[in-house]
């Protein structure tokens, strides 16, 4: 039995604890928000991530620390490392928290990405501080490659952007300049706070969830097909019809990241699929929304495997138990009865107050074939506006 500390106490933390209790583990959460979805399940310390005395209290008696939120300050993790091992390693957070660092890291490993540059530099623009392409290409003391990015393009904040927040599609130089003037610095006041990416007219969005333990054993879940609205995940599907070539590409790329970071825990990489090729969009060093189907749809859930990896236990099978769908409940909730009367519906509610764009729960179906699965999704659509 291990005492596991979790940074962040949202729904991912809640599902981690729900997976870890049957294995005999104890949990403790740390999250500045006091009314978090995990609060009912375990002790919860609600202090600022910079409060070192609160962190020390949190760490007392813990065997291992993990996190369920990738914007936990890296300094918080580094501080906690003095008291207990933290998995996944802090370096994974460093890579994932900045979209420019992350995409450059993918490139260094030979993982294809959409074209990208900082701000509008491929358009010959200098920012308000007079930084130009040359100086910016040397940030972090390394020479970075900046691509020529054509319109349409996607302008995103390098840090703190998620669920489509902090990003906009720009179609012209005028829109780019306007976008830059509306957010040219990030919260640290960095003048190079935005990344400009090629707009990819992808065929599909896919994610791979991988897990690696201390002994270096690695397992992969099958590629998941993801459908978004307004940049937020609405529906994930495990269809069973992913080609082995595509699965191999994704596993190969995930393996490179896992090895480069000497990774322990669950890692998710999100891809755009275009003409049979995968382009890496971003990674999350944690359990992921596109993996919620694994609770009922896989021999071992992503949450249990995260707990197993963090506690140095053998990894569980990642085999799917059928074709699966996970429907996110966002902003508002359906009447629970209308969902529960659909045969096979697994309803998960996160105990959160409804608010626009907020993830409040999800529904999973595990079926034998796609036709039955589609019927179930259609029944949900009668009770809930999905797209
Ligand atoms: P992200 O926060 O990077 O995961 O973006 C959220 C969603 O916006 C993605 O899942 C895509 O649907 C869309 N998106 C992000 N970047 C691009 C891009 N470069 N080209 C096309 N669509 C994108």
Coordinates of C-alpha atoms and ligand atoms in Angstrom, one line a residue:
X1 CA 0.0 0.0 0.0
X2 CA 1.3 3.4 -0.9
X3 CA 0.4 6.9 0.1
X4 CA 0.0 8.8 -3.1
X5 CA 0.0 12.6 -3.3
X6 CA -1.8 14.2 -6.3
X7 CA -1.2 17.8 -7.5
X8 CA -4.5 19.0 -8.8
X9 CA -7.8 17.8 -7.5
X10 CA -10.1 17.9 -10.6
X11 CA -12.0 15.0 -12.2
X12 CA -8.8 13.3 -13.3
X13 CA -7.6 13.2 -9.7
X14 CA -10.9 11.8 -8.7
X15 CA -10.8 9.0 -11.2
X16 CA -7.2 8.3 -10.2
X17 CA -8.2 7.8 -6.6
X18 CA -11.2 5.7 -7.6
X19 CA -8.8 3.4 -9.5
X20 CA -6.2 3.3 -6.8
X21 CA -8.4 2.5 -3.8
X22 CA -9.1 -1.1 -4.9
X23 CA -5.4 -1.6 -5.0
X24 CA -5.2 -0.6 -1.4
X25 CA -3.6 2.9 -1.9
X26 CA -4.3 6.1 0.0
X27 CA -4.6 9.5 -1.6
X28 CA -4.0 13.1 -0.6
X29 CA -4.7 16.0 -2.9
X30 CA -3.2 19.5 -3.3
X31 CA -5.1 22.1 -5.3
X32 CA -5.6 25.8 -4.6
X33 CA -9.3 25.5 -5.4
X34 CA -11.1 24.3 -2.3
X35 CA -14.3 22.9 -4.0
X36 CA -12.6 20.4 -6.3
X37 CA -14.1 17.1 -7.6
X38 CA -11.6 15.1 -5.6
X39 CA -12.3 16.8 -2.2
X40 CA -15.0 14.3 -1.2
X41 CA -12.6 11.3 -1.7
X42 CA -9.6 12.2 0.3
X43 CA -7.7 14.8 2.3
X44 CA -7.3 17.9 0.2
X45 CA -4.9 20.8 1.0
X46 CA -6.1 24.0 -0.6
X47 CA -3.1 26.3 -0.8
X48 CA -1.2 28.1 -3.4
X49 CA 1.3 26.0 -5.4
X50 CA 4.1 28.4 -4.2
X51 CA 3.3 27.9 -0.5
X52 CA 6.3 25.8 0.5
X53 CA 5.2 25.1 4.1
X54 CA 1.9 23.8 2.8
X55 CA 3.7 21.7 0.3
X56 CA 6.0 20.3 3.0
X57 CA 2.9 19.4 5.1
X58 CA 1.3 17.8 2.0
X59 CA 4.5 15.7 1.3
X60 CA 4.8 14.4 4.8
X61 CA 4.5 10.6 4.8
X62 CA 3.9 10.3 1.0
X63 CA 5.6 7.5 -0.9
X64 CA 5.1 9.1 -4.3
X65 CA 3.7 12.2 -5.9
X66 CA 1.9 12.5 -9.2
X67 CA -0.1 15.2 -10.9
X68 CA -3.3 15.4 -12.9
X69 CA -2.9 18.9 -14.3
X70 CA 0.0 19.9 -16.6
X71 CA 0.1 23.5 -15.6
X72 CA 1.3 22.8 -12.1
X73 CA 4.4 25.1 -11.7
X74 CA 7.6 23.1 -12.3
X75 CA 9.1 24.8 -9.2
X76 CA 6.4 23.1 -7.1
X77 CA 7.4 19.7 -8.5
X78 CA 11.1 20.4 -8.0
X79 CA 10.4 21.3 -4.4
X80 CA 8.4 18.2 -3.7
X81 CA 11.1 16.0 -5.2
X82 CA 13.1 16.7 -2.0
X83 CA 10.5 14.7 -0.1
X84 CA 9.2 12.0 -2.4
X85 CA 9.7 10.9 -6.0
X86 CA 7.5 12.7 -8.5
X87 CA 6.2 10.8 -11.6
X88 CA 6.0 11.7 -14.4
X89 CA 9.4 13.5 -14.1
X90 CA 9.5 17.3 -13.9
X91 CA 11.3 17.5 -17.3
X92 CA 8.1 16.2 -18.9
X93 CA 6.1 19.2 -17.5
X94 CA 8.8 21.6 -18.7
X95 CA 8.5 20.3 -22.2
X96 CA 4.7 20.2 -22.2
X97 CA 4.0 23.6 -20.6
X98 CA 5.3 25.6 -23.5
X99 CA 4.0 24.9 -27.0
X100 CA 7.2 26.1 -28.7
X101 CA 9.5 24.1 -26.5
X102 CA 7.2 21.1 -26.9
X103 CA 7.1 21.3 -30.7
X104 CA 10.8 21.9 -30.9
X105 CA 11.3 18.8 -28.7
X106 CA 9.2 16.7 -31.1
X107 CA 11.3 17.9 -34.0
X108 CA 14.5 17.1 -32.2
X109 CA 13.3 13.5 -31.8
X110 CA 12.3 13.3 -35.5
X111 CA 8.5 13.4 -34.7
X112 CA 6.7 15.4 -37.5
X113 CA 4.7 18.4 -36.4
X114 CA 2.7 21.1 -38.2
X115 CA 5.0 24.0 -39.3
X116 CA 5.5 26.5 -36.6
X117 CA 7.2 29.8 -35.7
X118 CA 7.2 32.3 -32.9
X119 CA 4.7 35.2 -33.2
X120 CA 4.6 36.2 -36.9
X121 CA 8.3 36.0 -37.5
X122 CA 8.1 34.0 -40.7
X123 CA 6.2 37.1 -42.0
X124 CA 9.1 39.4 -41.5
X125 CA 7.4 41.0 -38.5
X126 CA 9.4 42.2 -35.5
X127 CA 7.5 42.5 -32.2
X128 CA 7.1 45.6 -30.2
X129 CA 10.4 45.0 -28.4
X130 CA 12.2 44.9 -31.7
X131 CA 13.0 41.2 -31.3
X132 CA 13.7 39.7 -34.7
X133 CA 13.8 36.3 -36.1
X134 CA 17.5 35.9 -35.4
X135 CA 17.4 36.7 -31.7
X136 CA 14.2 34.7 -31.1
X137 CA 15.6 31.7 -32.9
X138 CA 18.3 31.6 -30.2
X139 CA 16.1 31.7 -27.2
X140 CA 16.8 29.2 -24.5
X141 CA 20.4 29.3 -25.6
X142 CA 19.8 27.0 -28.5
X143 CA 19.3 27.6 -32.2
X144 CA 15.8 26.8 -33.1
X145 CA 14.3 26.3 -36.5
X146 CA 11.5 28.6 -37.4
X147 CA 9.3 27.6 -40.3
X148 CA 7.7 29.7 -43.0
X149 CA 4.1 29.5 -42.0
X150 CA 1.4 30.4 -44.6
X151 CA -2.2 31.6 -44.0
X152 CA -4.5 30.4 -42.7
X153 CA -2.6 29.8 -39.5
X154 CA -3.4 29.3 -35.9
X155 CA -2.0 31.8 -33.4
X156 CA -1.8 30.3 -29.9
X157 CA -0.4 31.3 -26.5
X158 CA 2.7 29.3 -25.8
X159 CA 1.7 28.7 -22.2
X160 CA -1.5 28.0 -20.3
X161 CA -3.7 27.4 -23.3
X162 CA -6.0 24.4 -23.2
X163 CA -9.4 23.4 -24.5
X164 CA -9.1 25.9 -27.4
X165 CA -8.4 28.8 -24.9
X166 CA -5.8 31.3 -26.0
X167 CA -6.0 30.5 -29.7
X168 CA -7.4 32.0 -32.9
X169 CA -7.3 31.2 -36.6
X170 CA -5.7 34.1 -38.6
X171 CA -6.3 34.4 -42.4
X172 CA -4.1 37.4 -43.3
X173 CA -1.3 39.6 -42.2
X174 CA -3.7 42.1 -40.9
X175 CA -5.4 39.5 -38.7
X176 CA -2.0 38.3 -37.5
X177 CA -0.9 41.8 -36.5
X178 CA -4.2 42.4 -34.7
X179 CA -3.9 39.0 -32.9
X180 CA -0.3 39.7 -31.9
X181 CA -1.2 43.1 -30.5
X182 CA -3.9 41.4 -28.3
X183 CA -1.6 39.0 -26.6
X184 CA 2.0 39.5 -27.4
X185 CA 3.2 38.7 -23.9
X186 CA 2.5 35.7 -21.8
X187 CA 1.9 35.8 -18.0
X188 CA 5.7 36.0 -17.5
X189 CA 5.8 39.1 -19.7
X190 CA 7.7 37.2 -22.4
X191 CA 7.6 39.1 -25.6
X192 CA 7.7 35.8 -27.5
X193 CA 4.6 34.5 -25.9
X194 CA 2.8 33.3 -29.0
X195 CA 3.3 30.5 -31.4
X196 CA 2.0 30.6 -35.0
X197 CA 1.2 27.3 -36.5
X198 CA 0.2 26.1 -39.9
X199 CA -3.6 25.4 -40.0
X200 CA -3.8 21.7 -40.8
X201 CA -6.8 20.5 -42.7
X202 CA -6.5 17.2 -41.1
X203 CA -8.4 14.0 -42.0
X204 CA -8.8 13.0 -38.3
X205 CA -7.6 13.9 -34.9
X206 CA -6.1 10.9 -33.0
X207 CA -4.4 10.4 -29.6
X208 CA -2.2 7.7 -28.3
X209 CA -2.0 6.9 -24.6
X210 CA 1.1 5.2 -23.5
X211 CA 2.3 4.1 -20.1
X212 CA 5.8 3.2 -18.8
X213 CA 6.9 2.0 -15.4
X214 CA 10.2 2.2 -13.6
X215 CA 11.4 -1.1 -15.0
X216 CA 11.0 0.4 -18.5
X217 CA 8.0 -1.8 -19.5
X218 CA 5.7 0.1 -21.9
X219 CA 2.1 -0.5 -23.0
X220 CA -0.1 1.4 -25.4
X221 CA -3.8 1.8 -25.8
X222 CA -5.2 1.7 -29.3
X223 CA -5.3 5.0 -31.1
X224 CA -8.4 7.0 -30.2
X225 CA -10.4 9.1 -32.7
X226 CA -11.3 12.5 -31.2
X227 CA -13.9 15.0 -32.3
X228 CA -13.9 18.6 -31.0
X229 CA -16.2 21.6 -31.1
X230 CA -14.8 25.0 -30.4
X231 CA -11.4 23.4 -29.5
X232 CA -13.0 21.2 -26.8
X233 CA -13.1 17.5 -27.0
X234 CA -16.7 16.3 -27.3
X235 CA -16.5 12.7 -28.5
X236 CA -13.8 10.0 -28.4
X237 CA -14.1 6.7 -30.3
X238 CA -12.2 3.5 -30.3
X239 CA -13.4 1.9 -33.5
X240 CA -11.1 -1.1 -33.9
X241 CA -10.4 0.0 -37.5
X242 CA -7.1 1.8 -37.0
X243 CA -4.5 0.5 -39.5
X244 CA -1.5 -1.3 -37.9
X245 CA 0.7 1.1 -39.8
X246 CA -0.9 4.1 -38.1
X247 CA -0.8 2.5 -34.7
X248 CA 2.9 1.7 -35.3
X249 CA 3.7 5.3 -36.2
X250 CA 2.0 6.5 -33.1
X251 CA 3.7 3.9 -30.8
X252 CA 7.1 4.7 -32.4
X253 CA 6.7 8.4 -31.7
X254 CA 5.5 7.8 -28.1
X255 CA 8.4 5.5 -27.5
X256 CA 10.8 8.2 -28.5
X257 CA 9.3 10.7 -26.0
X258 CA 9.1 8.1 -23.2
X259 CA 12.8 7.1 -23.7
X260 CA 14.1 10.7 -24.1
X261 CA 12.5 11.7 -20.8
X262 CA 13.1 8.4 -18.9
X263 CA 9.4 8.7 -18.3
X264 CA 7.4 7.0 -15.6
X265 CA 3.6 7.2 -15.8
X266 CA 0.9 7.8 -18.4
X267 CA 1.7 9.9 -21.4
X268 CA -0.7 11.2 -24.1
X269 CA 0.2 12.5 -27.5
X270 CA -2.4 14.2 -29.7
X271 CA -2.0 14.0 -33.4
X272 CA -3.5 15.3 -36.6
X273 CA -3.8 12.6 -39.3
X274 CA -3.2 13.8 -42.8
X275 CA -2.9 11.5 -45.8
X276 CA -1.9 8.6 -43.6
X277 CA 0.8 10.6 -41.7
X278 CA 0.7 11.7 -38.1
X279 CA 1.7 15.2 -37.1
X280 CA 2.1 15.7 -33.4
X281 CA 0.1 18.6 -32.0
X282 CA 0.7 18.4 -28.3
X283 CA 1.4 16.0 -25.4
X284 CA 0.0 15.7 -21.9
X285 CA 2.2 14.1 -19.2
X286 CA -0.8 12.7 -17.4
X287 CA -4.0 10.7 -17.8
X288 CA -6.1 12.3 -20.5
X289 CA -9.8 13.1 -21.3
X290 CA -9.5 11.0 -24.5
X291 CA -8.7 8.0 -22.3
X292 CA -11.8 8.0 -20.1
X293 CA -13.3 5.2 -22.1
X294 CA -10.6 2.9 -20.6
X295 CA -12.4 2.8 -17.3
X296 CA -15.1 0.4 -18.7
X297 CA -13.6 -0.2 -22.1
X298 CA -10.2 -1.6 -21.4
X299 CA -8.9 -4.5 -19.3
X300 CA -7.0 -1.9 -17.2
X301 CA -7.9 1.8 -17.2
X302 CA -5.4 4.6 -17.8
X303 CA -6.0 5.7 -14.2
X304 CA -5.1 2.3 -12.8
X305 CA -2.1 2.1 -15.0
X306 CA -0.9 5.5 -13.9
X307 CA -1.2 4.3 -10.3
X308 CA 0.6 1.1 -11.1
X309 CA 3.4 2.9 -12.9
X310 CA 3.8 5.4 -10.0
X311 CA 3.9 2.6 -7.4
X312 CA 6.3 0.5 -9.4
X313 CA 3.8 -2.3 -10.0
X314 CA 3.5 -4.4 -13.2
X315 CA 1.4 -2.6 -15.8
X316 CA -2.1 -4.0 -16.6
X317 CA -3.3 -5.1 -20.0
X318 CA -4.4 -2.2 -22.3
X319 CA -6.5 -4.4 -24.5
X320 CA -9.9 -2.9 -25.4
X321 CA -13.0 -4.9 -24.5
X322 CA -15.0 -3.8 -27.5
X323 CA -15.6 -0.7 -29.6
X324 CA -16.0 2.3 -27.4
X325 CA -17.4 5.8 -27.3
X326 CA -16.9 8.5 -24.7
X327 CA -19.2 11.5 -24.8
X328 CA -18.1 14.6 -22.8
X329 CA -20.8 16.5 -20.9
X330 CA -19.8 20.2 -21.2
X331 CA -21.4 23.3 -19.9
X332 CA -24.6 21.7 -18.9
X333 CA -25.8 18.2 -17.9
X334 CA -28.6 16.1 -19.4
X335 CA -31.3 14.7 -17.2
X336 CA -29.6 11.7 -15.7
X337 CA -32.6 9.4 -16.2
X338 CA -32.6 10.0 -19.9
X339 CA -29.0 8.7 -20.1
X340 CA -29.3 5.9 -17.6
X341 CA -32.2 4.4 -19.4
X342 CA -29.9 3.8 -22.5
X343 CA -28.7 0.2 -22.1
X344 CA -25.0 0.1 -21.4
X345 CA -24.6 3.8 -20.6
X346 CA -21.9 4.4 -18.0
X347 CA -22.5 7.9 -16.5
X348 CA -19.8 9.7 -14.7
X349 CA -20.5 13.0 -13.0
X350 CA -17.7 15.1 -11.6
X351 CA -19.6 17.0 -8.9
X352 CA -18.9 20.4 -10.5
X353 CA -21.1 23.5 -10.8
X354 CA -22.4 23.9 -14.4
X355 CA -20.6 26.7 -16.3
X356 CA -20.0 27.4 -20.0
X357 CA -17.3 25.2 -21.5
X358 CA -16.7 23.4 -18.2
X359 CA -16.3 19.6 -18.3
X360 CA -19.0 18.3 -15.9
X361 CA -19.0 14.6 -16.7
X362 CA -18.9 12.0 -19.4
X363 CA -20.7 8.9 -20.7
X364 CA -19.1 5.7 -21.9
X365 CA -20.4 2.9 -24.1
X366 CA -18.6 -0.4 -24.8
X367 CA -20.3 -2.4 -27.5
X368 CA -19.6 -5.4 -29.8
X369 CA -19.9 -3.5 -33.1
X370 CA -19.9 0.0 -34.5
X371 CA -23.5 -0.1 -35.6
X372 CA -24.7 -0.7 -32.1
X373 CA -22.3 1.9 -30.8
X374 CA -23.6 4.5 -33.2
X375 CA -27.2 3.8 -32.1
X376 CA -26.2 4.5 -28.6
X377 CA -24.5 7.7 -29.5
X378 CA -27.7 8.7 -31.5
X379 CA -29.8 8.0 -28.3
X380 CA -27.5 10.3 -26.3
X381 CA -28.0 13.0 -29.0
X382 CA -31.7 12.8 -28.4
X383 CA -31.2 13.8 -24.8
X384 CA -28.1 16.0 -25.1
X385 CA -26.7 18.5 -27.6
X386 CA -23.4 16.9 -28.6
X387 CA -22.1 19.1 -31.4
Ligands
LIG1 P1 -4.9 22.4 -28.8 O1 -5.2 23.3 -27.6 O2 -3.6 22.7 -29.5 O3 -5.1 20.9 -28.5 O4 -6.1 22.8 -29.9 C1 -7.4 22.4 -29.7 C2 -8.0 22.0 -31.0 O5 -8.0 23.1 -32.0 C3 -7.4 20.8 -31.7 O6 -7.8 19.6 -31.1 C4 -7.8 21.0 -33.1 O7 -9.1 20.6 -33.3 C5 -7.7 22.5 -33.3 N1 -6.4 22.9 -33.7 C6 -5.3 23.2 -32.9 N2 -4.2 23.5 -33.7 C7 -4.6 23.4 -35.0 C8 -3.9 23.5 -36.2 N3 -2.6 23.8 -36.3 N4 -4.6 23.2 -37.4 C9 -5.9 22.9 -37.3 N5 -6.6 22.8 -36.2 C10 -6.0 23.0 -35.0

